[in-house]
PDB file of C-alpha atoms in Angstrom:
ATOM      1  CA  UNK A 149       0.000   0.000   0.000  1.00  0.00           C
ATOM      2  CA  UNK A 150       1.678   3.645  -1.230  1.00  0.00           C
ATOM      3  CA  UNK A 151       1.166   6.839   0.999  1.00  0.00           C
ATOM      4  CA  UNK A 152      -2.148   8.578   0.513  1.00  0.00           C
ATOM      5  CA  UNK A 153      -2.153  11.961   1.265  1.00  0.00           C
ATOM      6  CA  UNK A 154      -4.946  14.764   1.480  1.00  0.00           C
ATOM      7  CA  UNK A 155      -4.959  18.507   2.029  1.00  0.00           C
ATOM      8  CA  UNK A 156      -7.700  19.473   5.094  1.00  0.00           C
ATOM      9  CA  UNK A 157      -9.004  23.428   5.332  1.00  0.00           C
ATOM     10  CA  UNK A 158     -11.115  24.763   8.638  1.00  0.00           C
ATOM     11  CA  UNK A 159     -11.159  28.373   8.855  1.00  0.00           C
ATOM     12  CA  UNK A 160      -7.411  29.258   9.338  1.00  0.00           C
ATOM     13  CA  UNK A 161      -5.814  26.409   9.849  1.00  0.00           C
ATOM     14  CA  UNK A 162      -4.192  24.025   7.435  1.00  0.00           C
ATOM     15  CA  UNK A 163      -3.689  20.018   7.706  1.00  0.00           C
ATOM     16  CA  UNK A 164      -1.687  17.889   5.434  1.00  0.00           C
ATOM     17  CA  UNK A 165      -2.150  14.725   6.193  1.00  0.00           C
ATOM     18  CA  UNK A 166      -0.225  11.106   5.114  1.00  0.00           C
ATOM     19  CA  UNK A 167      -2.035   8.316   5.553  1.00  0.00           C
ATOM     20  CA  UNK A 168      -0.629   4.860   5.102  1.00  0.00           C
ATOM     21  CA  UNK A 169      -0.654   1.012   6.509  1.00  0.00           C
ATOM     22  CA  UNK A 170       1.185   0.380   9.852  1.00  0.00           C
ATOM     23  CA  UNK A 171       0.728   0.058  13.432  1.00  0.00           C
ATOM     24  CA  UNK A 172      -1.171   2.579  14.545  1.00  0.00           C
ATOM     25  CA  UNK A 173       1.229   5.664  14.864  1.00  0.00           C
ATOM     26  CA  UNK A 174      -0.755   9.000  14.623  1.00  0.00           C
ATOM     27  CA  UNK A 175       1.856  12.067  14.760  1.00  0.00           C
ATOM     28  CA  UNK A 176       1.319  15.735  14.705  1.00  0.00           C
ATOM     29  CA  UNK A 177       3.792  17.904  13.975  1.00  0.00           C
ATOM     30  CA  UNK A 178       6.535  15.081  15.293  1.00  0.00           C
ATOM     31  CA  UNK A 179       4.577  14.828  18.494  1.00  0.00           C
ATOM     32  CA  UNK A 180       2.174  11.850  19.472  1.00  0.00           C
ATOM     33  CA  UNK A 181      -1.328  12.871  18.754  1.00  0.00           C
ATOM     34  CA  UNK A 182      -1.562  12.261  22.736  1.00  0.00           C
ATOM     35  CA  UNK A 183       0.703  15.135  23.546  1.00  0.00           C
ATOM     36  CA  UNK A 184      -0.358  17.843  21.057  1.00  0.00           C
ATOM     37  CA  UNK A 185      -4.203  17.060  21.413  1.00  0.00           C
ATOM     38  CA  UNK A 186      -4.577  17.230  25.310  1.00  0.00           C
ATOM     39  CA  UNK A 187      -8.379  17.306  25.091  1.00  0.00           C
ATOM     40  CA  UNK A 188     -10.437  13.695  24.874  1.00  0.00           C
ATOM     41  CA  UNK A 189     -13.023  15.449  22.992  1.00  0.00           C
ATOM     42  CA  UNK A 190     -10.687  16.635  19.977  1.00  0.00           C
ATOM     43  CA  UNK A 191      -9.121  13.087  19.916  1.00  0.00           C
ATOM     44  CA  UNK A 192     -11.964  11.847  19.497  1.00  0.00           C
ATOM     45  CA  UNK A 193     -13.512  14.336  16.925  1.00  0.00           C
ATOM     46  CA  UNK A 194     -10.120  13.432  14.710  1.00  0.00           C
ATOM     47  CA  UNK A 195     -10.386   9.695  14.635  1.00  0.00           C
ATOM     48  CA  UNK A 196     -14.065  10.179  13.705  1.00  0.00           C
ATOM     49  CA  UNK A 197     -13.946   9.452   9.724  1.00  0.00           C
ATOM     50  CA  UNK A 198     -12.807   5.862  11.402  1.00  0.00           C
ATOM     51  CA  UNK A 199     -15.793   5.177  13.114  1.00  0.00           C
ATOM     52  CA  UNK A 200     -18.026   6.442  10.469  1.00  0.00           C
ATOM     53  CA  UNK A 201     -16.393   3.556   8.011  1.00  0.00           C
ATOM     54  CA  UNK A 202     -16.309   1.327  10.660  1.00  0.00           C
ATOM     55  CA  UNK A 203     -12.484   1.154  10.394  1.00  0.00           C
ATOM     56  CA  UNK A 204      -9.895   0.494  13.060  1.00  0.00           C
ATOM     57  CA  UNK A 205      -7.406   3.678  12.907  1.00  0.00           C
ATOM     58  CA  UNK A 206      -5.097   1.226  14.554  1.00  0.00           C
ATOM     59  CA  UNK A 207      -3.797  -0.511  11.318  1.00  0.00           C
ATOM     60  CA  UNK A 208      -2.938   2.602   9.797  1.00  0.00           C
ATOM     61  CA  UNK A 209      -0.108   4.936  10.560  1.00  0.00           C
ATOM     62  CA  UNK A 210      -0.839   8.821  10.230  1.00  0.00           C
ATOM     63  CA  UNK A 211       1.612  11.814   9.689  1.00  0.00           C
ATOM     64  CA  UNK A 212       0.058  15.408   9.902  1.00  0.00           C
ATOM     65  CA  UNK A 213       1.418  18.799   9.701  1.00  0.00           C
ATOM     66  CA  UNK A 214      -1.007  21.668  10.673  1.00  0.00           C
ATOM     67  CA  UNK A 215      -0.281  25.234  10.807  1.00  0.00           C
ATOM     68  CA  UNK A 216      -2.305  28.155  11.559  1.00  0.00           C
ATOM     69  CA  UNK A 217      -5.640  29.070  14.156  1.00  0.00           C
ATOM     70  CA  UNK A 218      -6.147  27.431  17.010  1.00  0.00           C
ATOM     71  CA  UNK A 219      -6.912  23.898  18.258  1.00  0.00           C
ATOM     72  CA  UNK A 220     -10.268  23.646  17.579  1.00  0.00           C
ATOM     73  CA  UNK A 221      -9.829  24.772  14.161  1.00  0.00           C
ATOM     74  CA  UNK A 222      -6.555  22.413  13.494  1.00  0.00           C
ATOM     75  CA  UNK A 223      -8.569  19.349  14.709  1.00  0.00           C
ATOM     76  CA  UNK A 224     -11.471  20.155  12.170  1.00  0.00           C
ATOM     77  CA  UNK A 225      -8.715  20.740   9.763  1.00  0.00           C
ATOM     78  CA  UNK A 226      -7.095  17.346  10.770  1.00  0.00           C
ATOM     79  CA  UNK A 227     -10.380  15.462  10.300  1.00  0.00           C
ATOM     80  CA  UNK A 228     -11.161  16.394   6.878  1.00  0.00           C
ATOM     81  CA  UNK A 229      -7.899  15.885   6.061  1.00  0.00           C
ATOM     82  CA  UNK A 230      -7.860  12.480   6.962  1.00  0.00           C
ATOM     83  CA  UNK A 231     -11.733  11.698   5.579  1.00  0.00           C
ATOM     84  CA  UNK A 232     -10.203  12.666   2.235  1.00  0.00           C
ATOM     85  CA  UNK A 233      -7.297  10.768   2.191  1.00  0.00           C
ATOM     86  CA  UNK A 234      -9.637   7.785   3.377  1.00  0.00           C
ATOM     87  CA  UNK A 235     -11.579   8.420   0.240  1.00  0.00           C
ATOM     88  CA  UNK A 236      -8.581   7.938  -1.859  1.00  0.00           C
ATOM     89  CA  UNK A 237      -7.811   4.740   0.157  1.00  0.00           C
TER      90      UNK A 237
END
């Protein structure tokens, strides 16, 4: 499986995101999701495309760089981003 990658937009903020097959790794700007999302509600808001497909975000291994507005806006951002690289999958 090659690298899919998608370009997500929410107000400000920008999200490229790489999607491809691995173990589960989900980075954000070269920090664990875990660290640079501290709140359980925008964790959970950015792993939603993979419960809408019924899909196990486990088996895949995610790279994003975001840039601009704030958290809120970046985790919107991150979403779509990976939703349309999920539609390339």
């Amino acid at each position: 499986m090659s690298i899919f990658n998608a370009i997500g937009r929410r107000k400000t903020s920008v999200a490229r995101v790489y999607l491809s097959e691995g173990k589960g790794a989900f980075v954000i700007n070269k920090r664990q999701m875990n660290e640079y999302l501290n709140n359980a509600v925008l964790k959970l808001k950015v792993v939603r495309p993979f419960a809408v497909l019924q899909l196990a975000s486990d088996t895949f291994d995610i790279k994003v760089n975001v840039d601009g507005g704030g958290v809120n806006g970046q985790a919107d951002a991150i979403r779509l981003g990976i939703a349309r690289a999920l539609i390339q999958l």
